[in-house]
Amino acid sequence: EDYRYQKWRAQHGEAYWWVSFFRVNLLQGVIMWIVSAPLLAAQYYAEPASLGILDAIGVLFWGIGMFFEAVGDWQLMMFKRNPANKGKVMDQGVWRYTRHPNYFGDAMVWWGFFFIALATTDGVFTIFAPIIMTFLLMRVSGVAMLERNLKKTKPQYADYIARTSGFIPM
């Protein structure tokens, strides 16, 4: 469970359910509706009638994204399972190339959806969706929030920051 949810439950007691409804469920539902615009566009328009280069680029981005999300999450889970790693920083596998492979992967998935929508009549107008999602992942709820906590709880994280890309694998 996300530590923020536990904190809200402790702060708000019985009112936690309403706080959770507005801060988590409703907010995330609205955000998902907005950022899903490329998916809606891709489903709505009948043209193009066949797959093209933009669809292939979209699938490539999606595949790269899913790879980084799945492999990053799996590697982190395996790292955390080992008691010898308690308090250490994960800097192996895909974590060697980016401090946040799962967030990078998530962004790539949304950009992949945009490229698929771009092949449709008005898909270009959905560009706001992957931009918003990438911004949220990098500056609001993903990277920025997590790094604030990791800098406080893991002293060696500063060294990891110095040698590893924050988002795009390098």
XYZ file of N, CA and C in Angstrom:
510
model
N 0.851 -1.189 0.000
C 0.000 0.000 0.000
C 0.885 1.237 0.000
N 0.479 2.224 -0.751
C 1.179 3.498 -0.824
C 1.181 4.145 0.563
N 2.333 4.628 0.988
C 2.451 5.226 2.319
C 1.529 6.431 2.494
N 1.223 7.119 1.397
C 0.334 8.290 1.494
C -1.070 7.874 1.937
N -1.529 6.729 1.484
C -2.865 6.256 1.853
C -2.927 5.947 3.347
N -1.868 5.344 3.851
C -1.809 5.053 5.287
C -1.833 6.350 6.094
N -1.100 7.333 5.632
C -1.042 8.639 6.314
C -2.416 9.308 6.317
N -3.108 9.277 5.175
C -4.438 9.890 5.091
C -5.415 9.183 6.021
N -5.313 7.854 6.087
C -6.204 7.084 6.953
C -5.991 7.496 8.417
N -4.726 7.669 8.796
C -4.418 8.077 10.175
C -4.887 9.508 10.438
N -4.756 10.386 9.472
C -5.132 11.796 9.638
C -6.636 12.014 9.672
N -7.370 11.269 8.852
C -8.780 11.574 8.642
C -9.754 10.599 9.296
N -9.267 9.533 9.876
C -10.136 8.594 10.583
C -11.296 8.107 9.732
N -12.514 8.272 10.244
C -13.728 7.812 9.552
C -13.924 8.505 8.205
N -13.438 9.733 8.074
C -13.597 10.487 6.821
C -12.615 10.029 5.744
N -11.781 9.075 6.090
C -10.789 8.570 5.138
C -11.425 8.150 3.815
N -12.584 7.523 3.879
C -13.229 7.024 2.659
C -13.545 8.161 1.701
N -13.994 9.311 2.219
C -14.287 10.452 1.349
C -13.010 11.069 0.799
N -12.022 11.174 1.652
C -10.720 11.700 1.207
C -10.165 10.797 0.114
N -10.235 9.499 0.345
C -9.754 8.530 -0.634
C -10.531 8.637 -1.943
N -11.849 8.803 -1.835
C -12.670 8.908 -3.039
C -12.240 10.101 -3.900
N -12.062 11.269 -3.277
C -11.727 12.465 -4.045
C -10.253 12.544 -4.425
N -9.360 12.237 -3.494
C -7.927 12.370 -3.742
C -7.352 11.244 -4.593
N -7.935 10.082 -4.516
C -7.380 8.937 -5.223
C -8.285 8.536 -6.388
N -9.465 8.047 -6.094
C -10.329 7.459 -7.128
C -10.815 8.475 -8.147
N -11.452 9.535 -7.713
C -12.000 10.516 -8.648
C -10.889 11.233 -9.406
N -9.853 11.658 -8.695
C -8.741 12.352 -9.344
C -8.080 11.463 -10.392
N -7.777 10.218 -10.025
C -7.138 9.321 -10.980
C -8.061 8.986 -12.141
N -9.355 8.875 -11.866
C -10.308 8.613 -12.945
C -10.339 9.740 -13.956
N -10.351 10.965 -13.486
C -10.364 12.129 -14.385
C -9.053 12.191 -15.177
N -7.935 11.989 -14.489
C -6.641 12.016 -15.181
C -6.579 10.917 -16.235
N -7.037 9.720 -15.895
C -7.001 8.624 -16.870
C -7.907 8.903 -18.065
N -9.033 9.531 -17.831
C -9.925 9.886 -18.935
C -9.224 10.882 -19.863
N -8.527 11.859 -19.299
C -7.829 12.865 -20.103
C -6.679 12.241 -20.876
N -5.833 11.475 -20.194
C -4.650 10.936 -20.878
C -4.979 9.755 -21.790
N -6.192 9.237 -21.694
C -6.562 8.145 -22.601
C -7.064 8.651 -23.950
N -7.001 9.945 -24.179
C -7.474 10.520 -25.446
C -6.885 9.826 -26.681
N -5.591 9.487 -26.718
C -5.086 8.776 -27.900
C -5.774 7.430 -28.131
N -6.066 6.720 -27.058
C -6.758 5.443 -27.201
C -8.175 5.644 -27.728
N -8.835 6.677 -27.230
C -10.188 6.981 -27.698
C -10.169 7.359 -29.179
N -9.203 8.184 -29.575
C -9.089 8.592 -30.983
C -8.808 7.392 -31.877
N -7.904 6.524 -31.434
C -7.559 5.348 -32.241
C -8.762 4.430 -32.430
N -9.644 4.380 -31.449
C -10.836 3.535 -31.545
C -11.976 4.206 -32.307
N -12.033 5.507 -32.243
C -13.157 6.245 -32.814
C -13.100 6.335 -34.339
N -11.922 6.656 -34.869
C -11.804 6.893 -36.308
C -11.641 5.591 -37.082
N -12.352 5.494 -38.189
C -12.285 4.292 -39.039
C -11.050 4.319 -39.936
N -10.492 5.485 -40.157
C -9.316 5.607 -41.020
C -8.073 5.764 -40.154
N -6.974 5.238 -40.554
C -6.743 4.451 -41.751
C -7.293 3.029 -41.595
N -7.583 2.424 -42.718
C -8.192 1.098 -42.718
C -7.171 -0.008 -42.438
N -5.887 0.313 -42.587
C -4.847 -0.685 -42.331
C -3.739 -0.061 -41.483
N -2.927 -0.926 -40.932
C -1.833 -0.455 -40.089
C -0.718 0.133 -40.942
N -0.067 1.157 -40.403
C 1.009 1.811 -41.132
C 2.231 2.027 -40.256
N 3.117 2.889 -40.735
C 4.381 3.147 -40.049
C 4.160 3.765 -38.666
N 3.178 4.649 -38.526
C 2.916 5.256 -37.218
C 2.437 4.217 -36.206
N 1.652 3.263 -36.688
C 1.224 2.168 -35.815
C 2.431 1.335 -35.381
N 3.336 1.085 -36.313
C 4.540 0.302 -35.998
C 5.405 1.040 -34.977
N 5.543 2.352 -35.147
C 6.307 3.148 -34.178
C 5.611 3.092 -32.811
N 4.298 3.211 -32.829
C 3.537 3.136 -31.584
C 3.726 1.811 -30.873
N 3.674 0.724 -31.622
C 3.865 -0.604 -31.025
C 5.302 -0.756 -30.509
N 6.273 -0.204 -31.245
C 7.665 -0.245 -30.797
C 7.826 0.504 -29.471
N 7.294 1.728 -29.400
C 7.355 2.502 -28.151
C 6.669 1.739 -27.023
N 5.487 1.203 -27.311
C 4.741 0.447 -26.316
C 5.567 -0.740 -25.825
N 6.185 -1.461 -26.749
C 6.987 -2.630 -26.390
C 8.190 -2.264 -25.527
N 8.871 -1.188 -25.890
C 10.002 -0.719 -25.082
C 9.501 -0.343 -23.689
N 8.379 0.349 -23.655
C 7.808 0.754 -22.374
C 7.450 -0.426 -21.505
N 6.767 -1.409 -22.080
C 6.381 -2.591 -21.312
C 7.614 -3.353 -20.825
N 8.645 -3.408 -21.657
C 9.887 -4.065 -21.252
C 10.458 -3.389 -20.006
N 10.609 -2.067 -20.050
C 11.203 -1.355 -18.922
C 10.328 -1.442 -17.670
N 9.020 -1.364 -17.847
C 8.124 -1.479 -16.686
C 8.207 -2.870 -16.070
N 8.024 -3.887 -16.880
C 7.974 -5.260 -16.371
C 9.321 -5.714 -15.823
N 10.368 -5.506 -16.584
C 11.691 -5.954 -16.147
C 12.141 -5.146 -14.930
N 11.914 -3.833 -14.951
C 12.293 -3.001 -13.814
C 11.581 -3.416 -12.539
N 10.279 -3.642 -12.627
C 9.512 -4.063 -11.453
C 9.955 -5.446 -10.966
N 10.186 -6.362 -11.899
C 10.614 -7.709 -11.527
C 11.993 -7.669 -10.859
N 12.926 -6.910 -11.442
C 14.264 -6.826 -10.861
C 14.224 -6.198 -9.469
N 13.419 -5.171 -9.291
C 13.307 -4.537 -7.981
C 12.693 -5.492 -6.963
N 11.677 -6.238 -7.375
C 11.054 -7.208 -6.475
C 12.076 -8.251 -6.030
N 12.859 -8.766 -6.960
C 13.868 -9.781 -6.626
C 14.941 -9.180 -5.707
N 15.325 -7.948 -5.959
C 16.315 -7.255 -5.138
C 15.807 -7.095 -3.705
N 14.552 -6.678 -3.566
C 13.975 -6.460 -2.238
C 13.753 -7.760 -1.474
N 13.562 -8.855 -2.171
C 13.362 -10.155 -1.514
C 14.609 -10.641 -0.789
N 15.758 -10.179 -1.227
C 17.018 -10.610 -0.639
C 17.301 -9.768 0.606
N 17.294 -10.369 1.795
C 17.522 -9.612 3.026
C 18.876 -8.895 3.056
N 19.848 -9.396 2.315
C 21.176 -8.773 2.282
C 21.132 -7.389 1.624
N 20.063 -7.101 0.878
C 19.945 -5.815 0.181
C 19.221 -4.750 0.996
N 18.810 -5.084 2.203
C 18.068 -4.142 3.055
C 18.857 -2.835 3.201
N 18.212 -1.725 2.846
C 18.839 -0.408 2.974
C 19.753 -0.035 1.824
N 19.934 -0.937 0.873
C 20.813 -0.668 -0.269
C 20.018 -0.070 -1.427
N 20.753 0.463 -2.380
C 20.157 1.048 -3.580
C 20.242 0.044 -4.715
N 19.130 -0.165 -5.395
C 19.108 -1.055 -6.562
C 19.752 -0.316 -7.730
N 20.882 -0.831 -8.204
C 21.585 -0.187 -9.317
C 22.085 -1.215 -10.338
N 21.344 -2.306 -10.470
C 21.725 -3.364 -11.395
C 20.634 -3.548 -12.440
N 20.936 -4.305 -13.485
C 19.954 -4.552 -14.548
C 19.574 -3.238 -15.224
N 18.283 -3.063 -15.496
C 17.844 -1.822 -16.151
C 18.005 -0.620 -15.226
N 18.109 -0.867 -13.915
C 18.308 0.205 -12.926
C 19.698 0.810 -13.048
N 20.566 0.179 -13.776
C 21.908 0.716 -14.024
C 21.842 1.865 -15.034
N 20.824 1.863 -15.876
C 20.718 2.840 -16.962
C 19.760 3.987 -16.663
N 18.813 3.755 -15.772
C 17.857 4.782 -15.379
C 17.422 4.521 -13.938
N 17.282 5.593 -13.174
C 16.857 5.425 -11.780
C 15.387 5.050 -11.672
N 14.659 5.214 -12.753
C 13.216 4.955 -12.719
C 12.759 4.245 -13.992
N 13.182 2.987 -14.179
C 12.798 2.282 -15.406
C 11.296 2.078 -15.536
N 10.601 1.904 -14.412
C 9.154 1.689 -14.493
C 8.428 2.972 -14.913
N 8.860 4.118 -14.436
C 8.228 5.377 -14.846
C 8.580 5.716 -16.296
N 9.832 5.477 -16.681
C 10.214 5.673 -18.081
C 9.373 4.765 -18.974
N 9.237 3.514 -18.563
C 8.435 2.568 -19.334
C 6.991 2.998 -19.451
N 6.427 3.484 -18.365
C 5.043 3.960 -18.380
C 4.882 5.110 -19.374
N 5.826 6.047 -19.362
C 5.769 7.164 -20.310
C 5.854 6.656 -21.748
N 6.726 5.701 -21.991
C 6.869 5.157 -23.352
C 5.582 4.487 -23.821
N 4.891 3.814 -22.925
C 3.615 3.190 -23.280
C 2.634 4.261 -23.753
N 2.538 5.373 -23.020
C 1.600 6.439 -23.386
C 2.006 7.119 -24.681
N 3.325 7.285 -24.916
C 3.772 7.841 -26.198
C 3.475 6.852 -27.330
N 3.568 5.566 -27.047
C 3.205 4.559 -28.053
C 1.743 4.674 -28.446
N 0.868 4.845 -27.461
C -0.557 5.044 -27.758
C -0.763 6.289 -28.616
N -0.005 7.336 -28.322
C -0.133 8.567 -29.118
C 0.244 8.313 -30.574
N 1.329 7.595 -30.823
C 1.728 7.329 -32.207
C 0.680 6.518 -32.946
N 0.040 5.604 -32.246
C -1.040 4.846 -32.879
C -2.200 5.784 -33.215
N -2.540 6.686 -32.302
C -3.616 7.662 -32.555
C -3.226 8.634 -33.656
N -1.935 8.926 -33.774
C -1.451 9.886 -34.774
C -1.790 9.437 -36.197
N -1.947 8.159 -36.387
C -2.300 7.628 -37.702
C -3.751 7.940 -38.077
N -4.558 8.360 -37.098
C -5.965 8.647 -37.369
C -6.143 10.087 -37.828
N -7.362 10.429 -38.221
C -7.675 11.742 -38.763
C -7.264 12.891 -37.848
N -7.675 12.863 -36.602
C -7.395 13.965 -35.677
C -6.496 13.552 -34.518
N -5.756 12.485 -34.680
C -4.911 11.980 -33.601
C -3.869 12.963 -33.107
N -3.414 13.841 -33.982
C -2.399 14.825 -33.593
C -2.884 15.698 -32.433
N -4.183 15.887 -32.350
C -4.746 16.745 -31.296
C -4.735 16.080 -29.918
N -4.300 14.836 -29.859
C -4.217 14.151 -28.563
C -2.814 14.220 -27.957
N -1.953 15.036 -28.531
C -0.573 15.139 -28.044
C -0.502 15.571 -26.579
N -1.524 16.282 -26.135
C -1.536 16.717 -24.738
C -1.487 15.533 -23.773
N -2.039 14.400 -24.168
C -2.143 13.248 -23.262
C -0.775 12.693 -22.849
N 0.107 12.316 -23.790
C 1.404 11.804 -23.334
C 2.267 12.888 -22.687
N 2.068 14.136 -23.075
C 2.812 15.223 -22.429
C 2.393 15.336 -20.966
N 1.090 15.327 -20.714
C 0.598 15.399 -19.329
C 1.087 14.199 -18.528
N 0.969 13.014 -19.099
C 1.367 11.808 -18.371
C 2.862 11.831 -18.055
N 3.678 12.217 -19.011
C 5.122 12.286 -18.785
C 5.441 13.332 -17.715
N 4.765 14.469 -17.778
C 4.958 15.513 -16.765
C 4.589 14.993 -15.371
N 3.455 14.335 -15.264
C 3.029 13.794 -13.970
C 4.034 12.771 -13.439
N 4.515 11.907 -14.321
C 5.469 10.878 -13.901
C 6.804 11.478 -13.468
N 7.231 12.527 -14.148
C 8.540 13.100 -13.857
C 8.506 14.144 -12.742
N 7.462 14.939 -12.688
C 7.487 16.115 -11.813
C 6.486 16.117 -10.662
N 5.482 15.239 -10.711
C 4.440 15.322 -9.693
C 4.427 14.070 -8.818
N 3.872 12.982 -9.325
C 3.637 11.825 -8.460
C 4.662 10.715 -8.591
N 5.514 10.768 -9.560
C 6.444 9.669 -9.782
C 7.844 9.964 -9.291
N 8.699 10.335 -10.205
C 10.121 10.518 -9.947
C 10.372 11.512 -8.814
N 9.805 12.698 -8.899
C 10.091 13.755 -7.920
C 9.741 13.322 -6.499
N 8.571 12.748 -6.315
C 8.128 12.336 -4.982
C 9.005 11.200 -4.446
N 9.264 10.220 -5.279
C 10.055 9.078 -4.846
C 11.482 9.492 -4.496
N 12.066 10.349 -5.305
C 13.453 10.751 -5.055
C 13.585 11.559 -3.767
N 12.592 12.372 -3.448
C 12.637 13.106 -2.176
C 12.751 12.125 -1.005
N 11.974 11.063 -1.056
C 12.000 10.063 0.023
C 13.299 9.255 0.021
N 13.766 8.860 -1.157
C 14.974 8.043 -1.224
C 16.212 8.812 -0.772
N 16.269 10.096 -1.056
C 17.405 10.912 -0.600
C 17.461 10.958 0.922
N 16.289 10.931 1.559
C 16.228 10.972 3.022
C 16.555 9.618 3.650
N 16.103 8.540 3.016
C 16.207 7.221 3.651
C 17.441 6.416 3.243
N 18.074 6.777 2.135
C 19.231 6.008 1.665
C 20.384 6.963 1.343
N 21.355 7.067 2.238
C 22.471 7.998 2.032
C 23.251 7.749 0.735
N 23.345 6.483 0.302
C 24.106 6.165 -0.915
C 23.349 6.549 -2.189
N 22.114 7.008 -2.042
C 21.320 7.380 -3.217
C 21.936 8.562 -3.954
N 22.621 9.455 -3.251
C 23.276 10.613 -3.890
C 24.318 10.145 -4.906
N 25.076 9.096 -4.572
C 26.056 8.546 -5.514
C 25.353 7.958 -6.736
N 24.254 7.291 -6.496
C 23.461 6.697 -7.579
C 22.952 7.791 -8.516
N 22.490 8.905 -7.953
C 22.030 10.042 -8.762
C 23.162 10.565 -9.639
N 24.354 10.656 -9.077
C 25.496 11.206 -9.807
C 25.905 10.358 -11.006
N 25.662 9.053 -10.944
C 26.142 8.181 -12.018
C 25.047 7.597 -12.912
N 23.776 7.879 -12.603
C 22.680 7.233 -13.338
C 21.665 8.261 -13.807
N 21.221 8.114 -15.033
C 20.212 9.006 -15.610
C 18.926 8.971 -14.768
N 18.286 10.097 -14.641
C 17.083 10.188 -13.844
C 15.865 9.600 -14.511
N 15.827 9.591 -15.832
C 14.607 9.126 -16.499
C 14.933 8.339 -17.767
N 15.519 8.969 -18.748
C 15.799 8.306 -20.019
C 17.039 7.416 -19.848
N 16.941 6.139 -20.179
C 18.087 5.229 -20.008
C 19.307 5.693 -20.801
N 20.420 5.746 -20.111
C 21.687 6.129 -20.750
C 22.806 5.305 -20.167
